[in-house]
Amino acid sequence: MAETPGPALLAGMRVLDLSRLVAGNVLSAALADLGAEVIKVEAPGRGDELRGWRAGGVSTHWKAYGRGKQSLCIDLRADRGKALLLDLVAQSHALVENFRPGTLERMGLGPAVLHARNPRLVVARISGWGQTGPWAHKPGFGSLVEALSGFAAMNGFADREPVLPPLPLADSVTGLYGALGLVAAWRQAEQTGRGRVLDLALFDGVLSVLGPLALEHQVTGQAPLRQGSRAPSHAPRNVYRTSDGKWVALSAGMQGAVARLFAALGTPELLDDPRFSTADARMANVEALDALIGDRIGAMSLDENLALFEAADVTAGAVLDASELEDHPYIKARGAIARIPDAELGEAAVHAPPIRFEDGAAPPIAGPAPALGEHSAGLLTRLLGLSDVEIDALLAAGVIHQPSPTPEKTDTETAA
């Protein structure tokens, strides 16, 4: 991957991330990828619960979304721990949290207290249902939001139950919106000298990506039905099985694209068939249309289908699983999966920063996800000027934590 010239886009921004699990980590990972200094503030013991989301015994979610950050393990229940945090607030630009609304205030760290120490601080507050309103007190997990928003009701197949997404959709979308809002608020604070408090509700985030869902109900009086892989707006759009048991995804949303598809399949006359000649007709006869397309795709292998559609400029592609991603020519050329050093695995395969520059390069990932408390002493020494004696006293009192240094192997142990 090419080196990105010039300074990082967010060089000079310091963010304190008190959040747990996905949304806040997506937000701060996006900022870290763009060059912000992100200090992950974690409680002694388990730290961020995201560390406990494992696959094959490995904290895969943490490695993906903790990359590029520094870990400060500090007990915010202790008065000295709160004082240390407020000292860091005075030197930071933003703070991210996702406690249940009111928790930060009960900790004595509400926005009024934070702004008293740093009036320019941007505070990003993430919750399920928002900081105000009748549901502000409720716990808000992405699954509940994805159900209430209308997403689950429109996801899946018509003859089966509603389907929740197999990924943290609401958290991820809200985290990305939060990164945008935080950067915008930081820019305003630089101009006005006053920071803002961002109220980021998971519900608002996931509702926004459902498009004109509410408007379509207003216009039609109907809720969208579950349609599997079909689209409510155009046809054909589906996945089709090939002769070698693989799958092709296909979408033709414009009349010209449909004409190219029919010609590629050797059935150009379908464009004159009243059932398939217009967008509305194709939607009304989607079962018959999918059957015709499926029969022709099913008579060829995946490679044969892809070659045919590539030559005809048809918008179709292979359905890949995770085992096929890294070796795919496009993904390799794009550098979409980056391998970063990892103490446990040697290397960790993570998604590259999705923002690219004019030369095609992505911002460099600052480093691997840190161990719990890995940077505690170093951060407090560098930013607050604490002495070794003060650090040792904080460690002894349990106010901060850092991992014990790994003993260096002797020549004998290395040879063994």
XYZ file of N, CA and C in Angstrom, residues 8 17-18 28 37 49 58 66 83 99 105 113 179 197 219 247 270 273-274 308 312 332 376 383 403:
75
model
N -1.232 13.565 8.879
C -2.544 12.926 8.985
C -3.633 13.989 9.070
N -11.722 8.079 24.954
C -12.819 7.169 24.632
C -13.157 6.331 25.862
N -14.281 6.672 26.504
C -14.752 5.931 27.672
C -15.801 4.883 27.297
N -14.322 5.944 17.446
C -12.939 6.334 17.750
C -11.938 5.649 16.835
N -5.176 11.129 18.027
C -4.659 10.358 19.162
C -5.859 9.933 20.000
N -15.700 -4.361 27.329
C -16.333 -5.663 27.110
C -16.114 -6.184 25.701
N -9.923 -15.819 20.228
C -9.192 -14.578 19.960
C -10.160 -13.400 19.999
N -9.966 -1.795 18.011
C -9.079 -1.176 18.996
C -7.773 -0.714 18.383
N -9.948 12.533 39.217
C -9.106 13.724 39.110
C -8.124 13.591 37.950
N -22.430 5.278 28.293
C -23.145 4.812 29.473
C -24.644 5.070 29.300
N -23.348 11.631 34.828
C -23.648 12.641 35.852
C -23.514 12.061 37.254
N -19.480 19.383 34.341
C -18.190 19.232 35.015
C -17.055 19.211 33.994
N -18.575 9.952 14.336
C -17.261 10.466 13.945
C -17.412 11.735 13.122
N -22.269 19.154 22.982
C -22.605 17.801 23.436
C -23.431 17.154 22.336
N -47.051 7.550 1.667
C -47.585 7.632 0.308
C -48.484 6.446 -0.031
N -22.782 -18.904 -6.204
C -23.854 -17.928 -6.315
C -23.384 -16.673 -7.033
N -37.153 -10.850 -24.513
C -37.881 -10.612 -23.262
C -38.182 -9.132 -23.061
N -41.536 -8.557 -24.218
C -42.585 -9.299 -23.506
C -43.299 -8.332 -22.567
N -44.623 -8.195 -22.649
C -45.345 -7.244 -21.781
C -45.089 -7.459 -20.299
N -19.321 -14.080 -18.979
C -20.407 -13.629 -19.843
C -20.875 -12.232 -19.450
N -20.560 -8.413 -21.337
C -21.788 -7.698 -21.701
C -22.027 -6.461 -20.851
N -7.145 -7.574 -3.238
C -5.691 -7.461 -3.085
C -5.180 -6.167 -3.701
N -0.720 3.022 30.207
C -1.118 3.796 31.384
C 0.000 4.691 31.910
N 1.657 13.216 29.431
C 0.642 14.266 29.358
C 0.477 15.042 30.659
N -0.096 -3.812 32.375
C 0.354 -5.206 32.409
C 1.789 -5.313 32.876
